[in-house]
Protein backbone atom coordinates (compact mmCIF):
# COMPACT_ATOMS: atom_id res chain seq x y z
CA UNK A 1 0.00 0.00 0.00
CA UNK A 2 1.31 3.43 -0.83
CA UNK A 3 2.15 5.93 1.86
CA UNK A 4 -0.71 8.23 2.70
CA UNK A 5 -1.43 11.16 4.94
CA UNK A 6 -3.54 11.55 8.07
CA UNK A 7 -4.64 14.59 10.07
CA UNK A 8 -6.08 14.66 13.56
CA UNK A 9 -7.55 17.75 15.18
CA UNK A 10 -7.06 17.34 18.92
CA UNK A 11 -9.68 19.66 20.40
CA UNK A 12 -10.17 17.76 23.63
CA UNK A 13 -7.79 17.99 26.54
CA UNK A 14 -9.05 14.80 28.18
CA UNK A 15 -6.45 12.19 29.06
CA UNK A 16 -8.40 9.32 27.50
CA UNK A 17 -9.10 11.15 24.24
CA UNK A 18 -5.46 12.24 24.03
CA UNK A 19 -4.40 8.60 24.44
CA UNK A 20 -6.71 7.59 21.59
CA UNK A 21 -5.36 10.38 19.36
CA UNK A 22 -1.73 9.46 19.95
CA UNK A 23 -2.31 5.73 19.54
CA UNK A 24 -3.82 6.37 16.12
CA UNK A 25 -1.03 8.82 15.24
CA UNK A 26 1.71 6.41 16.32
CA UNK A 27 0.05 3.52 14.52
CA UNK A 28 -0.21 5.45 11.28
CA UNK A 29 3.36 6.73 11.53
CA UNK A 30 4.58 3.16 12.13
CA UNK A 31 2.85 2.16 8.89
CA UNK A 32 4.78 4.85 7.04
CA UNK A 33 2.06 7.50 6.89
CA UNK A 34 2.66 11.21 7.29
CA UNK A 35 0.65 12.34 10.30
CA UNK A 36 -0.19 15.88 11.38
CA UNK A 37 -1.90 16.62 14.68
CA UNK A 38 -3.48 20.05 15.16
CA UNK A 39 -3.95 21.01 18.79
CA UNK A 40 -6.67 23.53 19.45
CA UNK A 41 -8.59 24.81 22.50
CA UNK A 42 -8.21 22.38 25.42
CA UNK A 43 -6.02 20.13 23.29
CA UNK A 44 -3.27 22.72 23.69
CA UNK A 45 -2.94 21.66 27.32
CA UNK A 46 -1.48 18.35 26.15
CA UNK A 47 1.46 20.29 24.72
CA UNK A 48 2.10 22.40 27.81
CA UNK A 49 5.37 22.01 29.66
CA UNK A 50 4.78 20.63 33.16
CA UNK A 51 6.71 23.38 34.93
CA UNK A 52 5.60 26.97 35.35
CA UNK A 53 6.97 29.24 32.64
CA UNK A 54 7.37 33.00 33.03
CA UNK A 55 5.52 34.91 30.36
CA UNK A 56 4.89 38.56 29.64
CA UNK A 57 2.00 40.59 28.37
CA UNK A 58 -0.82 38.34 29.54
CA UNK A 59 -4.10 39.92 30.57
CA UNK A 60 -5.57 38.98 33.94
CA UNK A 61 -8.12 36.83 32.12
CA UNK A 62 -5.40 34.98 30.23
CA UNK A 63 -3.47 34.45 33.46
CA UNK A 64 -6.62 32.95 34.97
CA UNK A 65 -7.01 30.53 32.06
CA UNK A 66 -3.36 29.62 32.52
CA UNK A 67 -3.82 28.84 36.21
CA UNK A 68 -6.96 26.82 35.74
CA UNK A 69 -5.92 24.70 32.80
CA UNK A 70 -3.77 21.59 33.31
CA UNK A 71 -0.07 21.81 32.50
CA UNK A 72 0.76 18.90 30.26
CA UNK A 73 -0.05 15.24 29.80
CA UNK A 74 0.48 14.38 33.46
CA UNK A 75 -2.28 16.66 34.71
CA UNK A 76 -5.17 15.90 32.36
CA UNK A 77 -8.51 14.56 33.54
CA UNK A 78 -10.67 11.81 32.09
CA UNK A 79 -13.76 12.53 29.98
CA UNK A 80 -15.65 9.97 32.13
CA UNK A 81 -15.16 8.66 35.65
CA UNK A 82 -12.70 11.39 36.52
CA UNK A 83 -13.68 11.27 40.21
CA UNK A 84 -11.88 14.53 41.06
CA UNK A 85 -8.61 13.24 39.67
CA UNK A 86 -8.70 9.68 41.02
CA UNK A 87 -9.85 8.35 37.62
CA UNK A 88 -6.66 9.31 35.76
CA UNK A 89 -4.50 7.73 38.49
CA UNK A 90 -6.40 4.45 38.22
CA UNK A 91 -6.34 4.59 34.42
CA UNK A 92 -2.57 5.14 34.39
CA UNK A 93 -2.07 2.23 36.79
CA UNK A 94 -4.28 0.00 34.62
CA UNK A 95 -2.23 1.00 31.57
CA UNK A 96 1.07 0.26 33.33
CA UNK A 97 -0.26 -3.10 34.50
CA UNK A 98 -0.93 -4.01 30.87
CA UNK A 99 2.32 -2.55 29.53
CA UNK A 100 0.46 0.09 27.54
CA UNK A 101 2.60 3.18 26.90
CA UNK A 102 1.78 6.23 29.00
CA UNK A 103 0.60 9.40 27.27
CA UNK A 104 4.04 10.96 27.83
CA UNK A 105 5.69 7.98 26.14
CA UNK A 106 3.17 8.03 23.30
CA UNK A 107 3.93 11.71 22.69
CA UNK A 108 7.69 11.05 22.75
CA UNK A 109 7.24 8.13 20.38
CA UNK A 110 5.12 10.22 18.00
CA UNK A 111 7.82 12.90 17.91
CA UNK A 112 10.55 10.31 17.26
CA UNK A 113 8.47 8.91 14.41
CA UNK A 114 8.13 12.33 12.83
CA UNK A 115 4.47 13.02 13.62
CA UNK A 116 4.01 16.75 13.09
CA UNK A 117 2.59 18.54 16.14
CA UNK A 118 0.95 21.86 15.32
CA UNK A 119 -0.47 24.32 17.85
CA UNK A 120 -3.42 26.45 16.72
CA UNK A 121 -2.26 30.05 17.00
CA UNK A 122 -5.76 31.50 17.31
CA UNK A 123 -6.56 29.29 20.32
CA UNK A 124 -3.21 30.19 21.83
CA UNK A 125 -4.09 33.86 21.46
CA UNK A 126 -7.54 33.49 23.03
CA UNK A 127 -6.42 31.31 25.93
CA UNK A 128 -3.24 33.33 26.37
CA UNK A 129 -0.84 30.44 25.92
CA UNK A 130 2.64 31.59 24.91
CA UNK A 131 5.02 29.60 22.71
CA UNK A 132 7.49 29.22 25.57
CA UNK A 133 4.83 27.39 27.60
CA UNK A 134 4.51 24.67 24.96
CA UNK A 135 6.96 21.94 23.94
CA UNK A 136 9.91 23.16 21.94
CA UNK A 137 10.20 22.17 18.30
CA UNK A 138 6.51 22.10 17.49
CA UNK A 139 4.89 24.09 14.71
CA UNK A 140 2.36 26.92 14.80
CA UNK A 141 -0.41 27.44 12.29
CA UNK A 142 -4.03 28.35 11.69
CA UNK A 143 -7.08 26.88 10.02
CA UNK A 144 -5.86 27.50 6.44
CA UNK A 145 -2.82 25.36 7.11
CA UNK A 146 -4.99 22.62 8.58
CA UNK A 147 -7.30 22.64 5.57
CA UNK A 148 -4.40 22.46 3.13
CA UNK A 149 -3.12 19.35 4.89
CA UNK A 150 -6.56 17.78 5.26
CA UNK A 151 -7.10 18.19 1.52
CA UNK A 152 -4.10 15.94 0.91
CA UNK A 153 -4.98 13.38 3.58
CA UNK A 154 -7.19 10.31 3.24
CA UNK A 155 -8.17 10.14 6.92
CA UNK A 156 -9.13 13.28 8.89
CA UNK A 157 -10.40 12.95 12.45
CA UNK A 158 -11.68 15.43 15.03
CA UNK A 159 -11.08 14.21 18.56
CA UNK B 1 -6.00 23.35 -6.19
CA UNK B 2 -9.42 22.33 -7.40
CA UNK B 3 -12.50 23.13 -5.37
CA UNK B 4 -13.50 20.35 -3.04
CA UNK B 5 -16.25 19.58 -0.59
CA UNK B 6 -16.36 19.32 3.19
CA UNK B 7 -19.03 18.10 5.58
CA UNK B 8 -19.21 18.65 9.31
CA UNK B 9 -21.69 16.92 11.60
CA UNK B 10 -22.28 19.27 14.52
CA UNK B 11 -23.57 16.97 17.25
CA UNK B 12 -22.32 19.01 20.17
CA UNK B 13 -24.08 22.09 21.45
CA UNK B 14 -21.04 23.37 23.35
CA UNK B 15 -19.93 26.92 22.64
CA UNK B 16 -16.28 25.99 22.19
CA UNK B 17 -16.97 23.07 19.86
CA UNK B 18 -19.37 25.23 17.84
CA UNK B 19 -16.63 27.85 17.48
CA UNK B 20 -14.23 25.19 16.19
CA UNK B 21 -16.82 23.90 13.72
CA UNK B 22 -17.59 27.34 12.31
CA UNK B 23 -13.93 28.37 12.08
CA UNK B 24 -13.22 25.30 9.98
CA UNK B 25 -16.36 25.89 7.89
CA UNK B 26 -15.54 29.55 7.28
CA UNK B 27 -11.93 28.74 6.48
CA UNK B 28 -12.89 26.11 3.93
CA UNK B 29 -15.53 28.36 2.34
CA UNK B 30 -12.96 31.15 2.08
CA UNK B 31 -10.72 28.75 0.16
CA UNK B 32 -13.54 28.10 -2.30
CA UNK B 33 -14.79 24.79 -0.92
CA UNK B 34 -18.42 23.76 -0.71
CA UNK B 35 -19.20 23.19 2.96
CA UNK B 36 -22.24 21.50 4.46
CA UNK B 37 -22.86 21.47 8.20
CA UNK B 38 -25.38 18.96 9.58
CA UNK B 39 -26.77 19.91 12.97
CA UNK B 40 -28.06 17.05 15.04
CA UNK B 41 -29.04 16.49 18.69
CA UNK B 42 -27.58 19.28 20.90
CA UNK B 43 -26.05 20.92 17.85
CA UNK B 44 -29.56 22.02 16.88
CA UNK B 45 -29.47 24.48 19.77
CA UNK B 46 -26.87 26.50 17.86
CA UNK B 47 -29.50 27.17 15.20
CA UNK B 48 -32.27 28.19 17.62
CA UNK B 49 -33.60 31.71 17.49
CA UNK B 50 -32.82 33.56 20.73
CA UNK B 51 -36.42 34.65 21.36
CA UNK B 52 -39.23 32.40 22.46
CA UNK B 53 -41.29 31.12 19.52
CA UNK B 54 -44.90 29.93 19.84
CA UNK B 55 -45.32 26.40 18.59
CA UNK B 56 -48.16 23.92 18.45
CA UNK B 57 -48.56 20.23 18.95
CA UNK B 58 -45.63 19.66 21.30
CA UNK B 59 -45.92 16.97 23.94
CA UNK B 60 -45.15 17.92 27.54
CA UNK B 61 -41.85 16.08 27.21
CA UNK B 62 -40.93 18.05 24.11
CA UNK B 63 -41.87 21.29 25.86
CA UNK B 64 -39.55 20.33 28.71
CA UNK B 65 -36.67 19.72 26.33
CA UNK B 66 -37.42 23.11 24.79
CA UNK B 67 -37.27 24.86 28.16
CA UNK B 68 -34.10 23.17 29.27
CA UNK B 69 -32.06 23.49 26.11
CA UNK B 70 -30.25 26.76 25.29
CA UNK B 71 -31.78 29.06 22.70
CA UNK B 72 -29.07 29.91 20.24
CA UNK B 73 -25.39 30.73 20.10
CA UNK B 74 -25.58 33.28 22.92
CA UNK B 75 -26.74 30.75 25.50
CA UNK B 76 -24.43 27.81 24.96
CA UNK B 77 -22.11 26.47 27.64
CA UNK B 78 -18.50 25.35 27.39
CA UNK B 79 -17.47 21.68 27.22
CA UNK B 80 -14.86 22.43 29.93
CA UNK B 81 -14.58 25.09 32.62
CA UNK B 82 -18.19 26.14 32.20
CA UNK B 83 -18.43 27.24 35.86
CA UNK B 84 -22.23 27.55 35.79
CA UNK B 85 -22.12 29.93 32.85
CA UNK B 86 -19.17 32.10 33.89
CA UNK B 87 -16.84 30.19 31.54
CA UNK B 88 -18.61 31.27 28.33
CA UNK B 89 -18.64 34.91 29.48
CA UNK B 90 -14.88 34.82 30.10
CA UNK B 91 -14.26 32.98 26.83
CA UNK B 92 -16.28 35.56 24.88
CA UNK B 93 -14.36 38.39 26.52
CA UNK B 94 -11.04 36.68 25.73
CA UNK B 95 -12.15 36.31 22.11
CA UNK B 96 -13.19 39.98 21.87
CA UNK B 97 -9.88 41.05 23.40
CA UNK B 98 -8.07 39.22 20.62
CA UNK B 99 -10.42 40.36 17.86
CA UNK B 100 -11.63 36.82 17.23
CA UNK B 101 -15.11 36.74 15.73
CA UNK B 102 -17.91 35.76 18.08
CA UNK B 103 -19.93 32.63 17.35
CA UNK B 104 -22.83 34.77 16.13
CA UNK B 105 -20.50 36.55 13.69
CA UNK B 106 -18.96 33.28 12.57
CA UNK B 107 -22.43 31.91 11.83
CA UNK B 108 -23.37 35.06 9.89
CA UNK B 109 -20.10 34.89 7.97
CA UNK B 110 -20.65 31.23 7.13
CA UNK B 111 -24.10 32.02 5.77
CA UNK B 112 -22.78 34.92 3.68
CA UNK B 113 -20.12 32.61 2.26
CA UNK B 114 -22.73 30.05 1.25
CA UNK B 115 -22.03 27.37 3.84
CA UNK B 116 -25.06 25.09 3.79
CA UNK B 117 -26.68 24.69 7.22
CA UNK B 118 -28.83 21.58 7.51
CA UNK B 119 -30.95 20.61 10.50
CA UNK B 120 -31.43 16.89 11.16
CA UNK B 121 -35.17 16.28 10.97
CA UNK B 122 -35.10 13.15 13.10
CA UNK B 123 -33.42 14.97 15.98
CA UNK B 124 -35.90 17.83 15.60
CA UNK B 125 -38.73 15.32 15.89
CA UNK B 126 -37.32 13.66 18.99
CA UNK B 127 -36.40 16.87 20.80
CA UNK B 128 -39.58 18.58 19.64
CA UNK B 129 -37.86 21.47 17.88
CA UNK B 130 -40.10 23.10 15.27
CA UNK B 131 -38.86 24.73 12.06
CA UNK B 132 -40.08 28.14 13.21
CA UNK B 133 -37.76 27.92 16.25
CA UNK B 134 -34.69 27.63 14.03
CA UNK B 135 -33.05 30.22 11.77
CA UNK B 136 -34.94 30.94 8.59
CA UNK B 137 -33.45 29.83 5.28
CA UNK B 138 -31.73 26.71 6.51
CA UNK B 139 -32.30 23.25 5.05
CA UNK B 140 -33.82 20.12 6.57
CA UNK B 141 -32.66 16.61 5.87
CA UNK B 142 -31.88 13.17 7.27
CA UNK B 143 -29.01 10.73 7.35
CA UNK B 144 -29.33 9.65 3.70
CA UNK B 145 -28.79 13.21 2.59
CA UNK B 146 -25.75 13.51 4.86
CA UNK B 147 -24.24 10.31 3.48
CA UNK B 148 -24.78 11.42 -0.12
CA UNK B 149 -22.85 14.62 0.59
CA UNK B 150 -20.15 12.90 2.62
CA UNK B 151 -19.55 10.51 -0.28
CA UNK B 152 -18.64 13.50 -2.45
CA UNK B 153 -16.52 15.26 0.17
CA UNK B 154 -12.82 14.80 0.90
CA UNK B 155 -13.01 15.92 4.53
CA UNK B 156 -15.79 14.74 6.86
CA UNK B 157 -15.71 15.62 10.52
CA UNK B 158 -17.92 14.78 13.50
CA UNK B 159 -17.78 17.48 16.16
CA UNK C 1 -23.20 5.33 -7.18
CA UNK C 2 -20.63 2.66 -6.48
CA UNK C 3 -20.46 0.94 -3.14
CA UNK C 4 -18.00 2.52 -0.77
CA UNK C 5 -16.66 1.97 2.70
CA UNK C 6 -17.13 3.83 5.96
CA UNK C 7 -15.43 3.52 9.33
CA UNK C 8 -16.60 4.93 12.65
CA UNK C 9 -14.50 4.93 15.81
CA UNK C 10 -16.94 4.84 18.72
CA UNK C 11 -14.90 6.20 21.62
CA UNK C 12 -17.81 7.64 23.57
CA UNK C 13 -20.12 5.53 25.69
CA UNK C 14 -22.86 8.15 25.80
CA UNK C 15 -26.34 7.07 24.78
CA UNK C 16 -26.89 10.02 22.47
CA UNK C 17 -23.55 9.68 20.70
CA UNK C 18 -24.10 5.94 20.32
CA UNK C 19 -27.48 6.66 18.71
CA UNK C 20 -25.82 9.04 16.25
CA UNK C 21 -23.12 6.49 15.42
CA UNK C 22 -25.60 3.69 14.76
CA UNK C 23 -27.96 5.87 12.73
CA UNK C 24 -25.09 6.76 10.42
CA UNK C 25 -23.92 3.14 10.29
CA UNK C 26 -27.41 1.83 9.51
CA UNK C 27 -27.99 4.53 6.91
CA UNK C 28 -24.74 3.75 5.13
CA UNK C 29 -25.36 -0.01 5.23
CA UNK C 30 -28.85 0.55 3.80
CA UNK C 31 -27.22 2.39 0.89
CA UNK C 32 -25.01 -0.62 0.21
CA UNK C 33 -21.84 0.59 1.90
CA UNK C 34 -19.49 -1.58 3.91
CA UNK C 35 -19.39 -0.17 7.41
CA UNK C 36 -16.94 -0.98 10.20
CA UNK C 37 -17.41 0.38 13.71
CA UNK C 38 -14.42 0.28 16.08
CA UNK C 39 -15.38 0.42 19.74
CA UNK C 40 -12.72 1.72 22.06
CA UNK C 41 -12.55 2.99 25.66
CA UNK C 42 -16.05 3.91 26.92
CA UNK C 43 -17.55 2.86 23.59
CA UNK C 44 -16.91 -0.76 24.61
CA UNK C 45 -19.71 -0.40 27.15
CA UNK C 46 -22.20 -0.28 24.27
CA UNK C 47 -21.19 -3.84 23.38
CA UNK C 48 -21.46 -5.22 26.92
CA UNK C 49 -24.04 -7.88 27.66
CA UNK C 50 -26.64 -6.58 30.12
CA UNK C 51 -26.28 -9.46 32.56
CA UNK C 52 -23.35 -10.05 34.85
CA UNK C 53 -20.79 -12.44 33.34
CA UNK C 54 -18.33 -14.47 35.43
CA UNK C 55 -14.75 -13.79 34.42
CA UNK C 56 -11.37 -14.90 35.66
CA UNK C 57 -7.99 -13.29 36.14
CA UNK C 58 -9.15 -9.71 36.61
CA UNK C 59 -7.16 -7.45 38.89
CA UNK C 60 -9.03 -5.57 41.62
CA UNK C 61 -8.67 -2.40 39.54
CA UNK C 62 -10.19 -4.10 36.50
CA UNK C 63 -13.05 -5.43 38.64
CA UNK C 64 -13.68 -1.87 39.83
CA UNK C 65 -13.84 -0.57 36.26
CA UNK C 66 -16.24 -3.40 35.48
CA UNK C 67 -18.55 -2.46 38.37
CA UNK C 68 -18.56 1.23 37.61
CA UNK C 69 -19.05 1.13 33.87
CA UNK C 70 -22.52 0.61 32.40
CA UNK C 71 -23.44 -2.81 31.07
CA UNK C 72 -24.81 -2.34 27.59
CA UNK C 73 -27.01 0.01 25.61
CA UNK C 74 -29.76 0.08 28.22
CA UNK C 75 -27.58 1.58 30.93
CA UNK C 76 -25.77 4.39 29.14
CA UNK C 77 -26.03 8.02 30.17
CA UNK C 78 -26.47 11.13 28.03
CA UNK C 79 -23.59 13.46 27.19
CA UNK C 80 -25.84 16.39 28.20
CA UNK C 81 -28.86 16.71 30.47
CA UNK C 82 -28.25 13.30 32.02
CA UNK C 83 -29.86 14.39 35.32
CA UNK C 84 -28.58 11.35 37.24
CA UNK C 85 -30.17 8.96 34.77
CA UNK C 86 -33.50 10.71 34.22
CA UNK C 87 -32.28 12.19 30.94
CA UNK C 88 -31.88 8.84 29.16
CA UNK C 89 -35.36 7.75 30.31
CA UNK C 90 -36.92 10.92 28.89
CA UNK C 91 -34.87 10.64 25.69
CA UNK C 92 -35.97 7.02 25.19
CA UNK C 93 -39.61 7.99 25.73
CA UNK C 94 -39.27 10.87 23.26
CA UNK C 95 -37.78 8.47 20.73
CA UNK C 96 -40.56 5.91 21.22
CA UNK C 97 -43.18 8.66 20.89
CA UNK C 98 -41.73 9.51 17.48
CA UNK C 99 -41.24 5.90 16.39
CA UNK C 100 -37.47 6.28 16.32
CA UNK C 101 -35.69 2.97 16.82
CA UNK C 102 -34.14 2.41 20.24
CA UNK C 103 -30.38 1.96 20.52
CA UNK C 104 -30.87 -1.77 21.07
CA UNK C 105 -32.92 -1.99 17.86
CA UNK C 106 -30.39 0.11 15.96
CA UNK C 107 -27.63 -2.26 17.05
CA UNK C 108 -29.67 -5.31 16.04
CA UNK C 109 -30.45 -3.69 12.70
CA UNK C 110 -26.79 -2.85 12.10
CA UNK C 111 -25.82 -6.47 12.76
CA UNK C 112 -28.54 -7.77 10.42
CA UNK C 113 -27.28 -5.41 7.73
CA UNK C 114 -23.74 -6.71 8.09
CA UNK C 115 -22.16 -3.74 9.82
CA UNK C 116 -18.88 -5.03 11.24
CA UNK C 117 -18.54 -4.42 14.99
CA UNK C 118 -14.94 -4.50 16.21
CA UNK C 119 -13.83 -4.23 19.83
CA UNK C 120 -10.43 -2.61 20.47
CA UNK C 121 -8.34 -5.25 22.21
CA UNK C 122 -5.99 -2.76 23.84
CA UNK C 123 -8.87 -0.93 25.54
CA UNK C 124 -10.34 -4.28 26.60
CA UNK C 125 -7.01 -5.14 28.21
CA UNK C 126 -6.71 -1.84 30.06
CA UNK C 127 -10.31 -1.73 31.27
CA UNK C 128 -10.32 -5.46 31.98
CA UNK C 129 -13.24 -6.31 29.73
CA UNK C 130 -13.26 -9.97 28.73
CA UNK C 131 -14.59 -11.31 25.43
CA UNK C 132 -17.37 -13.20 27.19
CA UNK C 133 -18.71 -9.91 28.58
CA UNK C 134 -19.27 -8.51 25.07
CA UNK C 135 -21.79 -9.52 22.42
CA UNK C 136 -21.04 -12.79 20.72
CA UNK C 137 -19.98 -12.77 17.07
CA UNK C 138 -18.14 -9.48 17.08
CA UNK C 139 -14.54 -9.05 15.97
CA UNK C 140 -11.43 -8.06 17.91
CA UNK C 141 -8.61 -5.93 16.57
CA UNK C 142 -6.16 -3.14 17.22
CA UNK C 143 -5.16 0.16 15.69
CA UNK C 144 -3.33 -1.35 12.69
CA UNK C 145 -6.51 -3.08 11.61
CA UNK C 146 -8.46 0.17 12.00
CA UNK C 147 -5.96 2.08 9.90
CA UNK C 148 -6.01 -0.54 7.15
CA UNK C 149 -9.78 -0.19 6.91
CA UNK C 150 -9.75 3.59 7.16
CA UNK C 151 -7.29 3.72 4.27
CA UNK C 152 -9.89 2.02 2.07
CA UNK C 153 -12.84 4.08 3.30
CA UNK C 154 -14.08 7.41 1.98
CA UNK C 155 -15.72 8.53 5.24
CA UNK C 156 -13.99 8.07 8.63
CA UNK C 157 -15.56 9.50 11.75
CA UNK C 158 -14.50 9.65 15.40
CA UNK C 159 -17.50 9.81 17.72
mmCIF file with all atom_site columns, C-alpha atoms in Angstrom, chain B residues 8 10 17-27 37 39 46-47 103 106-107 110 115 117:
data_model
loop_
_atom_site.group_PDB
_atom_site.id
_atom_site.type_symbol
_atom_site.label_atom_id
_atom_site.label_alt_id
_atom_site.label_comp_id
_atom_site.label_asym_id
_atom_site.label_entity_id
_atom_site.label_seq_id
_atom_site.pdbx_PDB_ins_code
_atom_site.Cartn_x
_atom_site.Cartn_y
_atom_site.Cartn_z
_atom_site.occupancy
_atom_site.B_iso_or_equiv
_atom_site.pdbx_formal_charge
_atom_site.auth_seq_id
_atom_site.auth_comp_id
_atom_site.auth_asym_id
_atom_site.auth_atom_id
_atom_site.pdbx_PDB_model_num
ATOM 1  C CA . UNK B 1 8   ? -19.206 18.645 9.314  1.00 0.00 ? 8   UNK B CA 1
ATOM 2  C CA . UNK B 1 10  ? -22.276 19.267 14.522 1.00 0.00 ? 10  UNK B CA 1
ATOM 3  C CA . UNK B 1 17  ? -16.968 23.072 19.857 1.00 0.00 ? 17  UNK B CA 1
ATOM 4  C CA . UNK B 1 18  ? -19.370 25.232 17.840 1.00 0.00 ? 18  UNK B CA 1
ATOM 5  C CA . UNK B 1 19  ? -16.631 27.849 17.480 1.00 0.00 ? 19  UNK B CA 1
ATOM 6  C CA . UNK B 1 20  ? -14.227 25.191 16.193 1.00 0.00 ? 20  UNK B CA 1
ATOM 7  C CA . UNK B 1 21  ? -16.818 23.897 13.719 1.00 0.00 ? 21  UNK B CA 1
ATOM 8  C CA . UNK B 1 22  ? -17.586 27.338 12.311 1.00 0.00 ? 22  UNK B CA 1
ATOM 9  C CA . UNK B 1 23  ? -13.932 28.371 12.083 1.00 0.00 ? 23  UNK B CA 1
ATOM 10 C CA . UNK B 1 24  ? -13.224 25.296 9.978  1.00 0.00 ? 24  UNK B CA 1
ATOM 11 C CA . UNK B 1 25  ? -16.357 25.888 7.890  1.00 0.00 ? 25  UNK B CA 1
ATOM 12 C CA . UNK B 1 26  ? -15.535 29.553 7.280  1.00 0.00 ? 26  UNK B CA 1
ATOM 13 C CA . UNK B 1 27  ? -11.932 28.744 6.478  1.00 0.00 ? 27  UNK B CA 1
ATOM 14 C CA . UNK B 1 37  ? -22.855 21.470 8.203  1.00 0.00 ? 37  UNK B CA 1
ATOM 15 C CA . UNK B 1 39  ? -26.771 19.906 12.970 1.00 0.00 ? 39  UNK B CA 1
ATOM 16 C CA . UNK B 1 46  ? -26.871 26.503 17.859 1.00 0.00 ? 46  UNK B CA 1
ATOM 17 C CA . UNK B 1 47  ? -29.500 27.171 15.198 1.00 0.00 ? 47  UNK B CA 1
ATOM 18 C CA . UNK B 1 103 ? -19.933 32.628 17.353 1.00 0.00 ? 103 UNK B CA 1
ATOM 19 C CA . UNK B 1 106 ? -18.958 33.277 12.574 1.00 0.00 ? 106 UNK B CA 1
ATOM 20 C CA . UNK B 1 107 ? -22.433 31.910 11.826 1.00 0.00 ? 107 UNK B CA 1
ATOM 21 C CA . UNK B 1 110 ? -20.645 31.227 7.134  1.00 0.00 ? 110 UNK B CA 1
ATOM 22 C CA . UNK B 1 115 ? -22.030 27.370 3.839  1.00 0.00 ? 115 UNK B CA 1
ATOM 23 C CA . UNK B 1 117 ? -26.682 24.688 7.219  1.00 0.00 ? 117 UNK B CA 1
#
